C-alpha positions as semicolon CSV with decimal commas, in nm:
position;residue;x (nm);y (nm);z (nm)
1;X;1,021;-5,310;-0,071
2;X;0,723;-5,119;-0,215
3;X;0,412;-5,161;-0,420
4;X;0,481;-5,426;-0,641
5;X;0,686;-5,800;-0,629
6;X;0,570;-5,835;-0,265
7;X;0,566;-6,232;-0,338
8;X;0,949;-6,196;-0,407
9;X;1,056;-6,069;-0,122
10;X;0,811;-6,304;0,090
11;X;1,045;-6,541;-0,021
12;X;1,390;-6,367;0,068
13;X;1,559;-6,459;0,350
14;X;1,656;-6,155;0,626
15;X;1,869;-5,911;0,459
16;X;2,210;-6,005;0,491
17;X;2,413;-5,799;0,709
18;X;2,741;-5,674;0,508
19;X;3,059;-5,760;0,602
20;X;3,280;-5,433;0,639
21;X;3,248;-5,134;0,356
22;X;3,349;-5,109;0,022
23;X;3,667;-5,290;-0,089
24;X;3,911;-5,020;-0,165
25;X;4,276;-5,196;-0,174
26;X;4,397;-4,948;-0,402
27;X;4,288;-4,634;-0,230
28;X;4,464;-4,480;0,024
29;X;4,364;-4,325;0,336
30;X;4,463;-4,041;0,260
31;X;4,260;-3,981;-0,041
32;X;3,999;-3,767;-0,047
33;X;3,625;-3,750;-0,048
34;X;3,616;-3,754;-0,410
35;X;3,842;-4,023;-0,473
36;X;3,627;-4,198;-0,293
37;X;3,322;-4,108;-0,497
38;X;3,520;-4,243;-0,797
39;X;3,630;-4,599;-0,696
40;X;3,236;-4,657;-0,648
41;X;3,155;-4,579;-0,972
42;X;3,472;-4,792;-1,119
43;X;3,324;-5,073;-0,880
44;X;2,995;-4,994;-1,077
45;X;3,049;-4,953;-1,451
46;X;3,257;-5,278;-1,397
47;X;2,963;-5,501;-1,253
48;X;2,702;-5,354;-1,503
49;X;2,969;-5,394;-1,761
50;X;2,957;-5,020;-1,894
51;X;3,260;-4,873;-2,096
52;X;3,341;-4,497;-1,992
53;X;3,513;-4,454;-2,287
54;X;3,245;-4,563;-2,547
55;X;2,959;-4,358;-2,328
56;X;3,221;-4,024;-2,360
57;X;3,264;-3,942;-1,993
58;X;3,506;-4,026;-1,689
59;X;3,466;-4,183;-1,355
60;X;3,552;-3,860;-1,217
61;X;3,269;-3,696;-1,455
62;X;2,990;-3,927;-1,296
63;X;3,128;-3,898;-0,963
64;X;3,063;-3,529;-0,955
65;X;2,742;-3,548;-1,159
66;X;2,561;-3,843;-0,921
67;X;2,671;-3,561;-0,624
68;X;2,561;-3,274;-0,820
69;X;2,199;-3,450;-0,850
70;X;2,185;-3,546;-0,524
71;X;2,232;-3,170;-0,398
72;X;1,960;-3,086;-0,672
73;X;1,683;-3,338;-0,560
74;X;1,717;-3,332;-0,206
75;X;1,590;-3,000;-0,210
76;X;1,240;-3,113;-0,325
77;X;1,034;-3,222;-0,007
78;X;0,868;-2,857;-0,093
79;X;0,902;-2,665;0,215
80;X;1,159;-2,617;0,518
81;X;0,954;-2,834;0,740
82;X;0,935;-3,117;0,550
83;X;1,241;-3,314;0,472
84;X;1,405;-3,566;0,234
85;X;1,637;-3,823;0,231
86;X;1,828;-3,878;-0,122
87;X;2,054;-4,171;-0,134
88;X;2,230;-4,354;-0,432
89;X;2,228;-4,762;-0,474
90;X;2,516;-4,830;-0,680
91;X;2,628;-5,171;-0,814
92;X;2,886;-5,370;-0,756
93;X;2,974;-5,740;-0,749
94;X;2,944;-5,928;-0,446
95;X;3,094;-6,246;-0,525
96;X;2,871;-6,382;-0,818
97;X;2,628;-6,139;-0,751
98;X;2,556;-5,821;-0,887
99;X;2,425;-5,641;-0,586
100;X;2,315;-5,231;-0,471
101;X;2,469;-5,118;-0,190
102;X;2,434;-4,769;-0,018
103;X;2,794;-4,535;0,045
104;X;2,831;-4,253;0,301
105;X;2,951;-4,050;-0,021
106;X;2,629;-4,080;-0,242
107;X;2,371;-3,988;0,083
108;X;2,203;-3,629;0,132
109;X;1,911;-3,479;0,396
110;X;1,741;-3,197;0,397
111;X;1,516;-3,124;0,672
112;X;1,485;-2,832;0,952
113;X;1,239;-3,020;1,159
114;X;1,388;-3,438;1,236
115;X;1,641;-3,417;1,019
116;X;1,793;-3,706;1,260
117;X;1,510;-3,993;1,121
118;X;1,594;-3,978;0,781
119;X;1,919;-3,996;0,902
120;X;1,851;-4,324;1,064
121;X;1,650;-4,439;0,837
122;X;1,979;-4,422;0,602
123;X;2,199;-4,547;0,898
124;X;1,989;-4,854;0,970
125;X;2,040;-4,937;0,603
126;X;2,382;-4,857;0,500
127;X;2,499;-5,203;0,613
128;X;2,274;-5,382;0,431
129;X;2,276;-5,460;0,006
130;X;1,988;-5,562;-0,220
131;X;1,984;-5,799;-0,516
132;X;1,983;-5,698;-0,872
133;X;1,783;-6,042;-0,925
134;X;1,546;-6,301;-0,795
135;X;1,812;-6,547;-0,842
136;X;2,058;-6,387;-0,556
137;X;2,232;-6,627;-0,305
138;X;2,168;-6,341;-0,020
139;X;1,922;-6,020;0,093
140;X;1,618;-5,858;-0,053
141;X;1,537;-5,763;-0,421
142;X;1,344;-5,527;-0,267
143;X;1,265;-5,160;-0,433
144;X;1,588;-5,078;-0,569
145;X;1,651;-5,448;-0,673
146;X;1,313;-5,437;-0,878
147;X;1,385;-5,073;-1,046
148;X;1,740;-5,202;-1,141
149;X;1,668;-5,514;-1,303
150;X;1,359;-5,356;-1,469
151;X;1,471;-4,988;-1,522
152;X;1,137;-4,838;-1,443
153;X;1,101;-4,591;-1,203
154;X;0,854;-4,694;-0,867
155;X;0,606;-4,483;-0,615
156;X;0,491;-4,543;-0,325
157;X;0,255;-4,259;-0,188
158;X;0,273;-4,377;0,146
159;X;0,519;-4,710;0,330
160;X;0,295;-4,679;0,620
161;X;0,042;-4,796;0,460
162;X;0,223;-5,154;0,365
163;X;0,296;-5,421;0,602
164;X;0,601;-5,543;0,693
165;X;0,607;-5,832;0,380
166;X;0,501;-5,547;0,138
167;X;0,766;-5,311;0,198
168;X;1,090;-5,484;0,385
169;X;1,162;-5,176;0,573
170;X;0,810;-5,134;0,720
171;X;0,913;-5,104;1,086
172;X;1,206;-4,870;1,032
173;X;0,982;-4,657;0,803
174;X;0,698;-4,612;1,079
175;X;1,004;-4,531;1,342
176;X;1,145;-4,237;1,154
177;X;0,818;-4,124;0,985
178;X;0,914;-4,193;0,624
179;X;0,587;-4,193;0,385
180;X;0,635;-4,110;0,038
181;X;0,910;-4,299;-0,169
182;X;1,031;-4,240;-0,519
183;X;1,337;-4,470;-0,692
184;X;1,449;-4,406;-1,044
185;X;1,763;-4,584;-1,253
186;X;2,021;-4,347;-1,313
187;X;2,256;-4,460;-1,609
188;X;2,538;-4,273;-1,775
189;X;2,603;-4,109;-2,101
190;X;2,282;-4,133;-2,357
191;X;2,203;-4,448;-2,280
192;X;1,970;-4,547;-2,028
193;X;1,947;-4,903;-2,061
194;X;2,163;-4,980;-1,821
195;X;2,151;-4,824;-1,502
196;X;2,489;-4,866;-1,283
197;X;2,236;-4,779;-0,969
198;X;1,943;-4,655;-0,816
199;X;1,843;-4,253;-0,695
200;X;1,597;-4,336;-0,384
201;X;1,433;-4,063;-0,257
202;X;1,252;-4,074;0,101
203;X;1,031;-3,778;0,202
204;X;0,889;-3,755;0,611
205;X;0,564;-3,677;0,410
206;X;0,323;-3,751;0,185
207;X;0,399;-3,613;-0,148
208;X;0,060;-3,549;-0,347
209;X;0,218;-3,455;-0,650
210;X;0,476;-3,681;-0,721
211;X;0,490;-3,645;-1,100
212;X;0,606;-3,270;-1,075
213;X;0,900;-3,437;-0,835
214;X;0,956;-3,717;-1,104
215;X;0,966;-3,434;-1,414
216;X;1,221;-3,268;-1,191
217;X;1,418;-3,553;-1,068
218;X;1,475;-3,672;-1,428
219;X;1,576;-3,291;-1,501
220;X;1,789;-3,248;-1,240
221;X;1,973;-3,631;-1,367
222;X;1,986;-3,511;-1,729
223;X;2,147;-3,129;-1,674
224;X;2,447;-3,373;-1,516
225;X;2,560;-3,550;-1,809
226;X;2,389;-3,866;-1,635
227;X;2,028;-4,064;-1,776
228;X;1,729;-4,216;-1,659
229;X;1,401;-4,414;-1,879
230;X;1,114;-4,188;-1,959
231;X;0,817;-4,355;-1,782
232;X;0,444;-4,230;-1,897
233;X;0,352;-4,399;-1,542
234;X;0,481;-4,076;-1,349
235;X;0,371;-3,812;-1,563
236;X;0,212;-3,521;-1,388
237;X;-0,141;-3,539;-1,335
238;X;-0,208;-3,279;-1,643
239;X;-0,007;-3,509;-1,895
240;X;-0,215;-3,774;-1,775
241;X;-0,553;-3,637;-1,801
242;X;-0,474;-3,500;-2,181
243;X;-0,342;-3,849;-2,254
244;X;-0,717;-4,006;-2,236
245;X;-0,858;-3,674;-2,294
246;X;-1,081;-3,836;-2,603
247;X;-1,186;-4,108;-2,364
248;X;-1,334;-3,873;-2,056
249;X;-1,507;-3,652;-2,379
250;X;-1,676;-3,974;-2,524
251;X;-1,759;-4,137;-2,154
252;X;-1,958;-3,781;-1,997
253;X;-1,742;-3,740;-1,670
254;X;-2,033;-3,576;-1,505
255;X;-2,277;-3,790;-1,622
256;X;-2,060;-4,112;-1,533
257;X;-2,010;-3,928;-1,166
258;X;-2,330;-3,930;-1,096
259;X;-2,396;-4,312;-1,187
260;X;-2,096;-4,421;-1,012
261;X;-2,210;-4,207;-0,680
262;X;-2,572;-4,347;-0,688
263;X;-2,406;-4,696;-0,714
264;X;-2,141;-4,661;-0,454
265;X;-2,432;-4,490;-0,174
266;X;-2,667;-4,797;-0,300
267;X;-2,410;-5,085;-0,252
268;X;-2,239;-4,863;0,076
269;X;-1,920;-4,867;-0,081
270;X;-1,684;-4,585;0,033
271;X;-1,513;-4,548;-0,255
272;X;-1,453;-4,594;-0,633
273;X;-1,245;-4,445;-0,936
274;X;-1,265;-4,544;-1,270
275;X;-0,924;-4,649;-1,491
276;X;-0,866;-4,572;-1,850
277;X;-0,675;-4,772;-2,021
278;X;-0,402;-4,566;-2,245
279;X;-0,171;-4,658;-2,563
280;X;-0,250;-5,072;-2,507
281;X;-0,022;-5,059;-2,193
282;X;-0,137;-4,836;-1,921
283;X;-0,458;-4,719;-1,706
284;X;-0,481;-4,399;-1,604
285;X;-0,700;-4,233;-1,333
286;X;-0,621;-3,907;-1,330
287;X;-0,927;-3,689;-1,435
288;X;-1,146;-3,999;-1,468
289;X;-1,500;-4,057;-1,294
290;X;-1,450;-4,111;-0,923
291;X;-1,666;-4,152;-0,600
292;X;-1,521;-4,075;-0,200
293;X;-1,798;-4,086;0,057
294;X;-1,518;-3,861;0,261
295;X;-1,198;-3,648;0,294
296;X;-1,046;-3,938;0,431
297;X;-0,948;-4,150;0,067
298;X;-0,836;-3,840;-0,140
């Protein structure tokens, strides 16, 4: 779940519980860790329909490049205290469904103080798939079901803030103390328009700055021979600001400040921002006109 297509997953069913892990008739016991790593990603370019071959790279290639990532981004809650949970949703077909599902050999924390809620928070989950589509015979689209089908990236600044038919995994989130969330479509090769999964990343926190951790997220997926979509919507607050830069000149920020403040305190309302809208498809915020009456909405 998350901060947008609420009204879809009001209509889901429960999740679906799976049945058993990932089909591997083919692999052996005996094989190791990595092999592992690969038969997901053959289960995945096969159910997005990706040839490794035309995109230049190997199952064994991606394998070590989704793991490579995951070591890099985990790493970013920003200090030892506060900790992160980074976990892969990769694709595969469940039977006419393209579905995400969660493996023990795409999941990494990084924490010094609770480490053992985000790892519930990824145990609770791990049996459970989401949909690719509306259209699913089973589970939730949910936040990595909307970022796959739509390959765009999605925040949420805080899942405590949502209720439960927001943002599915309300009640687990408020158990282990998960705030901020951040999922982006990882594809391979070049060409990022079409993702064989999802990169979710859970942080015990609230992270304030959350395009710096984007910008470095999609840095740490590109140095690994993988891709992701470039998304204007989680640029850092600077790229922001200088993108409607000739808008706050024109408009007087301090000028508008001070007529937005003397109409919030005349009304009583708490708080206000102003949104500029930016190249015919966005609004941005960040460095526009805004009024708090206290600490407690920044």
């Amino acid at each position: 779940g998350g901060d947008a297509g609420a009204s879809g997953e009001r209509e889901a069913a429960t999740a679906a519980r799976r049945e058993g892990t990932l089909t591997r008739s083919n692999v052996s016991n005996s094989q190791t860790y990595m092999s592992e790593g690969m038969e997901i990603v053959k289960l995945a370019v096969d159910a997005v329909g990706i040839d490794l071959n035309t995109a230049g790279t190997t199952a064994k290639d991606v394998s070590n490049g989704l793991k490579s990532v995951l070591e890099d981004v985990v790493g970013l809650s920003g200090n030892d205290r506060q900790g992160c949970l980074a976990q892969l949703w990769m694709a595969e077909h469940r039977d006419i469904d393209v579905v995400l599902c969660c493996h023990k050999e795409f999941v990494r924390v990084k924490a010094t103080h609770r480490a053992d809620l985000l790892s519930t928070y990824h145990d609770s989950w791990k049996l459970f798939f989401f949909n690719t589509s509306l259209s699913g015979t089973e589970a939730f689209l949910g936040a990595p079901g909307r970022v796959f089908s739509a390959n765009e990236p999605e925040y949420t600044p805080s899942t405590q803030c949502y209720t439960a038919l927001e943002f599915s995994r309300h009640i687990l989130a408020q158990q282990c103390g998960i705030h901020t969330s951040l999922t982006v479509p990882v594809g391979v090769g070049t060409d990022p328009s079409r993702p064989l999964g999802v990169l979710e990343l859970s942080f015990n926190h609230i992270v304030d700055s959350i395009g710096k951790v984007y910008v470095d997220v999609k840095r740490a997926i590109q140095a690994h021979g993988l891709c992701t979509v470039e998304s204007m919507r989680m640029a850092p607050r600077e790229v922001l600001s200088n993108a409607i830069a000739a808008d706050l000149n024109r408009i007087n920020v301090r000028e508008t400040d001070a007529v937005l403040k003397a109409c919030c305190q005349s009304l009583d309302i708490p708080f206000a921002q102003i949104w500029i809208p930016c190249n015919n498809s966005s609004l941005v915020t960040a460095g526009a006109p805004f009024y708090q009456s206290s600490g407690y909405f920044q």
